[in-house]
PDB file of C-alpha atoms in Angstrom:
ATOM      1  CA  UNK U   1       0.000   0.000   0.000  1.00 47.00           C
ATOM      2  CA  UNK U   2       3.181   2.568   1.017  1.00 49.00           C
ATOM      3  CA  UNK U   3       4.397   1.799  -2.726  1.00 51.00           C
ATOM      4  CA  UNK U   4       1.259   3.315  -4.177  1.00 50.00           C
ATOM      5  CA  UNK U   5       0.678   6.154  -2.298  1.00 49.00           C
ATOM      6  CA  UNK U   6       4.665   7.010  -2.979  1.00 50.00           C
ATOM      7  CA  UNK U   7       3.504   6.671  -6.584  1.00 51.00           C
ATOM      8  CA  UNK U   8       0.270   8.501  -6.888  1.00 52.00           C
ATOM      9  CA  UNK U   9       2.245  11.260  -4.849  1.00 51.00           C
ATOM     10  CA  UNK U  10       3.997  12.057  -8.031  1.00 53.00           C
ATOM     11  CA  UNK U  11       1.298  13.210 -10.207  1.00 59.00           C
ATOM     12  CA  UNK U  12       0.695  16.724  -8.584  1.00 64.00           C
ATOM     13  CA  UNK U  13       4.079  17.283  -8.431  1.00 72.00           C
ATOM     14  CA  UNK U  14       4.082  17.221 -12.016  1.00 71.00           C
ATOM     15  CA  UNK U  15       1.286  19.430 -12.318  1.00 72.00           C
ATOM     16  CA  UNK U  16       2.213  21.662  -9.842  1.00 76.00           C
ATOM     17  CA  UNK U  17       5.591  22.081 -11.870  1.00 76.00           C
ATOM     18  CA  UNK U  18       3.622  22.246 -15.159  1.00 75.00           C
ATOM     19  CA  UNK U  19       1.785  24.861 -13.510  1.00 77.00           C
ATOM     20  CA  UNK U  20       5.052  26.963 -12.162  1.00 78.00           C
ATOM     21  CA  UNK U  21       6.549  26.871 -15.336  1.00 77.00           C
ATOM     22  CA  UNK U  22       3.146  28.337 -17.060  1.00 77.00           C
ATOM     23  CA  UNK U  23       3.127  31.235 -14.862  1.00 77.00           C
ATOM     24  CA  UNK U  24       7.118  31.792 -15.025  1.00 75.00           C
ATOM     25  CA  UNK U  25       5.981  31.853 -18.848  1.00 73.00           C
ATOM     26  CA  UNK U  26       3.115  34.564 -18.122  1.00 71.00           C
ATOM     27  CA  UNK U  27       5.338  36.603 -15.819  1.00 70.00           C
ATOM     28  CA  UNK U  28       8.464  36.774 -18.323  1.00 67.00           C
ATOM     29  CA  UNK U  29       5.886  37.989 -21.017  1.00 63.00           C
ATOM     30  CA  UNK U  30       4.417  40.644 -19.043  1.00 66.00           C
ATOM     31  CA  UNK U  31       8.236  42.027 -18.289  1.00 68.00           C
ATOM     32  CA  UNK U  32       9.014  41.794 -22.345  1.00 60.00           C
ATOM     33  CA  UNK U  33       7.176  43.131 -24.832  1.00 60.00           C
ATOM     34  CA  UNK U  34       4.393  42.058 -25.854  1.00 58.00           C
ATOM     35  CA  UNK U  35       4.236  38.603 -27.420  1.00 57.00           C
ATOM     36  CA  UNK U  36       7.347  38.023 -26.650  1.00 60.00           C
ATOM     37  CA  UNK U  37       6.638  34.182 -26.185  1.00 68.00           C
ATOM     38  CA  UNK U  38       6.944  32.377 -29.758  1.00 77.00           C
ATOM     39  CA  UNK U  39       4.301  30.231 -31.376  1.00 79.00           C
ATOM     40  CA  UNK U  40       6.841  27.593 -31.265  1.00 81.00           C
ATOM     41  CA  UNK U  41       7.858  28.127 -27.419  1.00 82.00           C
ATOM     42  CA  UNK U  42       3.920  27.855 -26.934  1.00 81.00           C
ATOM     43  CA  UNK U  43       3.370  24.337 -29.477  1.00 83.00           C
ATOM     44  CA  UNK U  44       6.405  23.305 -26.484  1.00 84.00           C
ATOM     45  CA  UNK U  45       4.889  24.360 -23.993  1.00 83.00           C
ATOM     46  CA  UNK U  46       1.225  22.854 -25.195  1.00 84.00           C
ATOM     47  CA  UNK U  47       3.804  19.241 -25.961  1.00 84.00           C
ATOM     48  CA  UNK U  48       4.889  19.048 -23.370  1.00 85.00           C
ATOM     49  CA  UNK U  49       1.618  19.457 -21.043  1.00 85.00           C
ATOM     50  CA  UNK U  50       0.058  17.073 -23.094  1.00 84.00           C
ATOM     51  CA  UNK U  51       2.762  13.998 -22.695  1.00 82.00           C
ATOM     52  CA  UNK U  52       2.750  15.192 -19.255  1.00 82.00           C
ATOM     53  CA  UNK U  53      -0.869  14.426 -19.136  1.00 80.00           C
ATOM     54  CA  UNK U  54      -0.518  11.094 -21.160  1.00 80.00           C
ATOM     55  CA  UNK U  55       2.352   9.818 -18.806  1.00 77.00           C
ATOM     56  CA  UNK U  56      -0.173  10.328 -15.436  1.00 78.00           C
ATOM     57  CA  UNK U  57      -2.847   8.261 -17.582  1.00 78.00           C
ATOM     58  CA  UNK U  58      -1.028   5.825 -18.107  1.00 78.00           C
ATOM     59  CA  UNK U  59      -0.023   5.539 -14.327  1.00 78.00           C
ATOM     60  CA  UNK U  60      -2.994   5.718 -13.760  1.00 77.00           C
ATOM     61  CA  UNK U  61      -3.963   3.111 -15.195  1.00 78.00           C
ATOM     62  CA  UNK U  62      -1.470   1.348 -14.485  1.00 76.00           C
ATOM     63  CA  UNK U  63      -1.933   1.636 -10.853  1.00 74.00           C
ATOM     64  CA  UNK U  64      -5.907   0.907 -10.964  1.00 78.00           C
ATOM     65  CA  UNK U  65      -5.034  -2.444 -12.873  1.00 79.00           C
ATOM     66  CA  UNK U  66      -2.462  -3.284  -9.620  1.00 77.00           C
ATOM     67  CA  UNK U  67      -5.101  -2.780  -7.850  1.00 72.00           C
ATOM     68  CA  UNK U  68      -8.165  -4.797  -8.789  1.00 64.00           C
TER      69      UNK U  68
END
């Protein structure tokens, strides 16, 4: 049982990172100018969330098979 809550702990880390490197994103393009964030930083950005996203599926998953 430890093992699973060590593992399910993991997931809002992520998020919480994903979610501190959004708003480091927002805060540097306030202090530029305007649009100062590229369309391909953003398709990164938007990648990256969504693998992020995928990956804690999958664990997910994973996990709820384990355990039934």
């Amino acid at each position: 049982m430890t093992s699973n809550r060590r593992q399910t702990a993991v997931t809002p880390s992520l998020f919480e990172g994903m979610i501190v490197m959004l708003r480091g994103a927002g805060d540097y393009a306030r202090r530029a100018r305007p649009l100062a964030i590229s369309k391909a930083e953003i398709v990164v950005l938007i990648d990256s969330a969504q693998s992020t996203i995928g990956l804690s599926r999958q664990a997910q998953v994973s996990l709820d098979s384990v355990n039934h």
